[in-house]
XYZ file of C-alpha atoms in Angstrom:
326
model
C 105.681 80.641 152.935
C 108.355 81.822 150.360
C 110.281 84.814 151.554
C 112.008 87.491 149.112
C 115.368 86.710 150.860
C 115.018 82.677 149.204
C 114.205 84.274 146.082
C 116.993 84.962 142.874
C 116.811 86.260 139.808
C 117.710 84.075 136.587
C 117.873 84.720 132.649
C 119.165 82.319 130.146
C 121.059 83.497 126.781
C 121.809 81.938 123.481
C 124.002 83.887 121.292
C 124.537 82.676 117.278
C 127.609 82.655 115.964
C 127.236 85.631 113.470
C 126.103 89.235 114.105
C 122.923 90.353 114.803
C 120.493 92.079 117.248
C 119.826 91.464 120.642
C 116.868 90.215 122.165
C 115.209 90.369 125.292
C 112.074 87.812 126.293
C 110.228 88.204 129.343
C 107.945 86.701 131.187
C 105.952 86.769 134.389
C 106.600 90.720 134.933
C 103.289 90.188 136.770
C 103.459 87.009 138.945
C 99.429 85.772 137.840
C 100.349 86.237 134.234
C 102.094 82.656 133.252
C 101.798 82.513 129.569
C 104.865 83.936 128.872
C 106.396 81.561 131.254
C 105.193 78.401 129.788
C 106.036 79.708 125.452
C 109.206 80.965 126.982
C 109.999 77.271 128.326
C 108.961 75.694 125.386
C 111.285 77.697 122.781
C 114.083 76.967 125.217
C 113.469 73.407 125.245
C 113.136 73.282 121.502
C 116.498 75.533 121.255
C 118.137 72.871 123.324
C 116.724 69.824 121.680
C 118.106 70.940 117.918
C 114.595 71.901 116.980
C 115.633 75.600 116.618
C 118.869 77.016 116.181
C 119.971 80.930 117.186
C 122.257 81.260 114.009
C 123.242 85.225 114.489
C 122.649 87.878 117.636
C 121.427 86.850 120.374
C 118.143 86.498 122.503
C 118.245 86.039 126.326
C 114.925 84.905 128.157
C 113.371 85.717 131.686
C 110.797 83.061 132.077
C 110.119 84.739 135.301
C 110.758 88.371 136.101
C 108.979 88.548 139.441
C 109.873 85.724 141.156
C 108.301 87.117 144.285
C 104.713 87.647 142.937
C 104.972 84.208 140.361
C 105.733 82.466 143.721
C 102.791 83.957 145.238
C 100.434 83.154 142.207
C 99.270 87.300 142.295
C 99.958 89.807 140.270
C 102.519 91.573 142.299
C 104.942 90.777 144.796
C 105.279 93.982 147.135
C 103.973 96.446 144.538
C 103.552 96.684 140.914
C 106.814 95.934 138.755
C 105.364 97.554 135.637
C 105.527 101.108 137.200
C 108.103 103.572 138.196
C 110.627 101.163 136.816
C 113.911 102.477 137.365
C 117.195 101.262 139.289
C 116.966 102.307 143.017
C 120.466 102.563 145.217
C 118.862 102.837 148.090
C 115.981 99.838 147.147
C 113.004 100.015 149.653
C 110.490 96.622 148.337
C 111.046 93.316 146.166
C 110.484 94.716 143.115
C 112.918 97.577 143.554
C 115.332 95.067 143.564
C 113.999 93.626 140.801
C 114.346 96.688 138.907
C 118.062 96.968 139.868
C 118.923 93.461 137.973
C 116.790 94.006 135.261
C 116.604 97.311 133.834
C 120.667 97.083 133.418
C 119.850 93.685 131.536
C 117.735 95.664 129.680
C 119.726 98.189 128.534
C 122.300 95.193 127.570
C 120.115 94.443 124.596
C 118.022 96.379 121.313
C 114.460 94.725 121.515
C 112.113 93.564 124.634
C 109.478 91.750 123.389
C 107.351 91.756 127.190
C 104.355 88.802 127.321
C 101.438 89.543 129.679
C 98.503 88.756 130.094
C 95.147 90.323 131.364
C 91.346 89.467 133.544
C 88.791 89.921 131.054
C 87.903 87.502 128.053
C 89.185 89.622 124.819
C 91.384 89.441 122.230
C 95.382 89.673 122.779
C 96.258 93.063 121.480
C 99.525 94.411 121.642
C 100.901 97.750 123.181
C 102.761 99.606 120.798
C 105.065 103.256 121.415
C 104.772 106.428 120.419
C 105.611 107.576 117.169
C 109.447 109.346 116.317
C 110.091 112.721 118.413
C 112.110 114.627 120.186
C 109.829 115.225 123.171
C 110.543 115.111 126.769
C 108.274 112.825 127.731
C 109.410 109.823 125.354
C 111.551 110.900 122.915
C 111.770 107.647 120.342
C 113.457 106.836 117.106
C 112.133 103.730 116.097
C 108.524 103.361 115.162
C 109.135 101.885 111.906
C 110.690 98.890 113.350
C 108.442 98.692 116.033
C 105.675 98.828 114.544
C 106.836 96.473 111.650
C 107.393 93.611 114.644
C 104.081 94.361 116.061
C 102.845 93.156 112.773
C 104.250 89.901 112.422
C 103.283 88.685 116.260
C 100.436 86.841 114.957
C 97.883 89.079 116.200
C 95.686 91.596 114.509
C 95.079 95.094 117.321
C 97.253 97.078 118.053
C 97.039 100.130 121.098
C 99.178 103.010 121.460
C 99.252 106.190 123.659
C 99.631 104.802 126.622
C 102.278 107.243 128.285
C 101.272 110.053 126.822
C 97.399 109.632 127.859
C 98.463 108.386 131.415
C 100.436 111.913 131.581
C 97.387 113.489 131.176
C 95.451 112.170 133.903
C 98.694 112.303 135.947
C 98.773 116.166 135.265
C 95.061 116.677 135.771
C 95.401 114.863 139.378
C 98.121 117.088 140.758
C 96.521 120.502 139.976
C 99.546 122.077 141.829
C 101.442 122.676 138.636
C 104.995 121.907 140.172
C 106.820 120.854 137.464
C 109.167 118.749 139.660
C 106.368 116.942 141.554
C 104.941 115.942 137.752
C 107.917 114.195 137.071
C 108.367 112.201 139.560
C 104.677 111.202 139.596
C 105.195 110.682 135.225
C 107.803 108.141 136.412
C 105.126 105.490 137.988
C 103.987 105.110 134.328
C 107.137 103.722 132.989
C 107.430 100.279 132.957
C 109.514 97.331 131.132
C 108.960 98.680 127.535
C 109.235 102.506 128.124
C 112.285 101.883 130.218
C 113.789 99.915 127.274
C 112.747 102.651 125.176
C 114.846 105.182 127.365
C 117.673 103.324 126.820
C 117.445 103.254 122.985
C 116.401 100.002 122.072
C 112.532 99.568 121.060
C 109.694 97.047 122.953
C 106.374 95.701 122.796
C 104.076 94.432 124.869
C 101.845 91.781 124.200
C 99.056 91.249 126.019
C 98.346 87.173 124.970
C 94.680 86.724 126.287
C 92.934 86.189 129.345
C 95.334 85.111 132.298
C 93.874 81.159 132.485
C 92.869 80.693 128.557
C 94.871 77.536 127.462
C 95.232 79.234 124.230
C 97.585 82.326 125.759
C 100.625 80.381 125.796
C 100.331 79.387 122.209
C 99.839 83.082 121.632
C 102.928 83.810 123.352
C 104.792 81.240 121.583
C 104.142 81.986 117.773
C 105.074 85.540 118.968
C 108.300 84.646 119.949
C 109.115 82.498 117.149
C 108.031 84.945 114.867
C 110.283 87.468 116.276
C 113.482 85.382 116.400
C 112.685 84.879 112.448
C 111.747 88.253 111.754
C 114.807 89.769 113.460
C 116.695 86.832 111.887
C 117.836 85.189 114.770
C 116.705 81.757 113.796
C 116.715 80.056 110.524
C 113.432 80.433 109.296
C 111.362 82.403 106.734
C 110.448 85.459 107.792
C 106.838 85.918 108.856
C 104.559 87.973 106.621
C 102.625 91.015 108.313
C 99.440 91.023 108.991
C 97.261 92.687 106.137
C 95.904 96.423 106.825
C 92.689 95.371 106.195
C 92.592 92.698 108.786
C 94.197 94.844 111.519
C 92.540 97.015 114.019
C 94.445 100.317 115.603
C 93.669 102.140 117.888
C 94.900 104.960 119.630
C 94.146 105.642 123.707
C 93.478 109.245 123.858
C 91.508 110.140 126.979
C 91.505 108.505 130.871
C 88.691 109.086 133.386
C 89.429 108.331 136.752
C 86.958 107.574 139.977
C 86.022 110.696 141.886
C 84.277 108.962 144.849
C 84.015 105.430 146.084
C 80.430 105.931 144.915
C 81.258 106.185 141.251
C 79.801 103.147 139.750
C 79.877 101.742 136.318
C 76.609 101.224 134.580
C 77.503 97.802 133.590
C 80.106 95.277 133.334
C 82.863 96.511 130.865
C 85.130 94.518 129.253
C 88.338 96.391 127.128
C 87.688 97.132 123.530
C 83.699 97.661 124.186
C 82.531 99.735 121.694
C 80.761 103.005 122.597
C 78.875 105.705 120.861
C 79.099 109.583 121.651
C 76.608 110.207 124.320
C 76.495 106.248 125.898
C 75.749 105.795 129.352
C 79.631 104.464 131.148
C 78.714 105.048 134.591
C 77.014 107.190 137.159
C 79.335 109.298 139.797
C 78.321 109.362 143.181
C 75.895 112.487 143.313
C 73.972 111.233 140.666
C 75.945 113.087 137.420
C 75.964 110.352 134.342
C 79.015 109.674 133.250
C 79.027 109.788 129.244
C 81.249 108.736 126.208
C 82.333 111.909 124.722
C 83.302 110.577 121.580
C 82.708 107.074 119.516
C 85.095 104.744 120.079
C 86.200 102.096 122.804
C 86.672 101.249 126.305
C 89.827 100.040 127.699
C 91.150 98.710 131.357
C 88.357 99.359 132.885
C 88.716 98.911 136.877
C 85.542 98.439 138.831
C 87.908 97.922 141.584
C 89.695 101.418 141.562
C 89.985 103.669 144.466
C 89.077 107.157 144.330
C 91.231 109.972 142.557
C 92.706 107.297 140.375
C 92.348 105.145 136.545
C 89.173 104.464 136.352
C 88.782 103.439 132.295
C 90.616 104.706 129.469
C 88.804 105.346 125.517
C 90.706 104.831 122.543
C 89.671 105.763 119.368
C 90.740 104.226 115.666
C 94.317 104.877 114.907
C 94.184 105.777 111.004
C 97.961 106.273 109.861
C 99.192 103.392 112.001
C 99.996 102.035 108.967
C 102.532 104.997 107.913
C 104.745 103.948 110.888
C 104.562 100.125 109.794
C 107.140 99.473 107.320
């Protein structure tokens, strides 16, 4: 049985011998998700073998962030590492401690490129930021590279508004009002790319397809190829974006949550389901259908959620992603 107390952390750097930008490559934030793991592994191998050479910044890789829950084949070791993501002095689980060697390593560097994976059969879709502001609850600077390296991952949807939507239902949950209580709460929705984010670099998250598809890992891997060129970290061309007219964005804008342990779904929903205004999602407990308010499509949908929490999310199509893209 493997114990946090055998466990260590590990990341491996390669740093070119000219100037550049520093990357950060994880994988394995959540212990199931192994795709990242095995592309990560291969570009190291073929870094060491001569087959690709880091000729200016730098990239370091985690191949495995949670060595707790990656050990335990689950998704998380003592609790969720993607939330409330923050260095803790006084660290009460695993992945507190987790959070206390990586989000410094984190802040060492100006990109995160994160590779997950996810349980339904879809398409790998990656999780963009917000765009530039000077809010409080993400202020950001740097859409327009973001959002140009979300293009050349090799995939073609893109998702964003995922802090700002969770902050909603977050909000809508605590009723009280106390300001003080809201933040605290806001903080279980940052994770690995909106704590990189705080700390003035930019991130993405790349969701590379369903958690035991053999074709993830290759996902993973052009992704991370494609970004060493792209940021010019390797010596290669650098990858073309993905046309406009073959992309899909989307923007999440609303989250329901489950009110009772009787709230059921009316059928089995997958993310990126399309839905029309009016369409049956579920049924709540006392009977009261639960309808799409608006045309667009379901995401992270949990049959397995517990009441007063995420239930399903709807996005809706993003139509000036593109002004944010070059």
């Amino acid at each position: 049985m493997t114990t946090a107390r055998e466990l260590q952390f590990k990341s491996i750097n390669y740093t070119g011998a000219s100037a550049g930008p520093r990357l950060i490559v994880t994988g394995a934030v959540h212990g199931n998700e192994t795709c990242g793991t095995k592309a990560i592994l291969r570009v190291m191998e073929e870094i060491d073998s001569g087959a690709l050479h880091v000729a200016a910044g730098s990239v370091t890789f985690v191949p495995v962030t949670n060595p707790l829950a990656y050990a335990l084949n689950q998704r998380s070791g003592e609790r969720n590492l993607n939330r409330n993501l923050f260095p803790n002095p006084q660290p009460g689980d695993f992945e507190d401690r987790v959070a206390n060697w990586l989000c410094p390593l984190l802040a060492q560097h100006d990109v995160l490129l994160d590779l997950h994976s996810f349980n339904a059969q879809s398409q790998p879709f990656v999780m963009v930021g917000p765009r530039n502001n000077d809010g409080a609850l993400q202020p950001f600077r740097h859409a327009e590279q973001e959002r140009a390296l979300a293009r050349r991952l090799g995939v073609r949807r893109f998702v964003d508004g995922w802090l700002a939507t969770y902050g909603q239902g977050v909000q809508r949950r605590l009723k009280s009002g106390d300001a003080s209580t809201l933040d605290l709460v806001l903080r279980y929705g940052m994770g690995t790319t909106e704590y990189m984010r705080s700390t003035g670099g930019y991130a993405l998250t790349l969701e590379c397809g369903q958690h035991l598809d053999p074709a993830a890992p290759g996902v993973a891997y052009r992704a991370i190829v494609n970004t060493l060129a792209f940021l010019g970290l390797i010596d290669a061309p650098r990858p073309e974006p993905i046309a406009l007219d073959q992309m899909e964005a989307l923007s999440m804008v609303v989250v329901h949550d489950k009110l009772d342990a009787g709230d059921q779904f009316s059928r089995v929903w997958s993310s990126f389901d399309p839905v029309s205004t009016g369409d049956q999602i579920g049924t709540r407990a006392d009977g009261t259908p639960v309808l799409a308010e608006f045309d667009g499509k379901i995401l992270f949908p949990d049959v397995n959620a517990g009441p007063n929490s995420e239930w399903y999310y709807l996005t809706r199509a993003n139509t000036d992603f593109e002004r944010f893209t070059e």
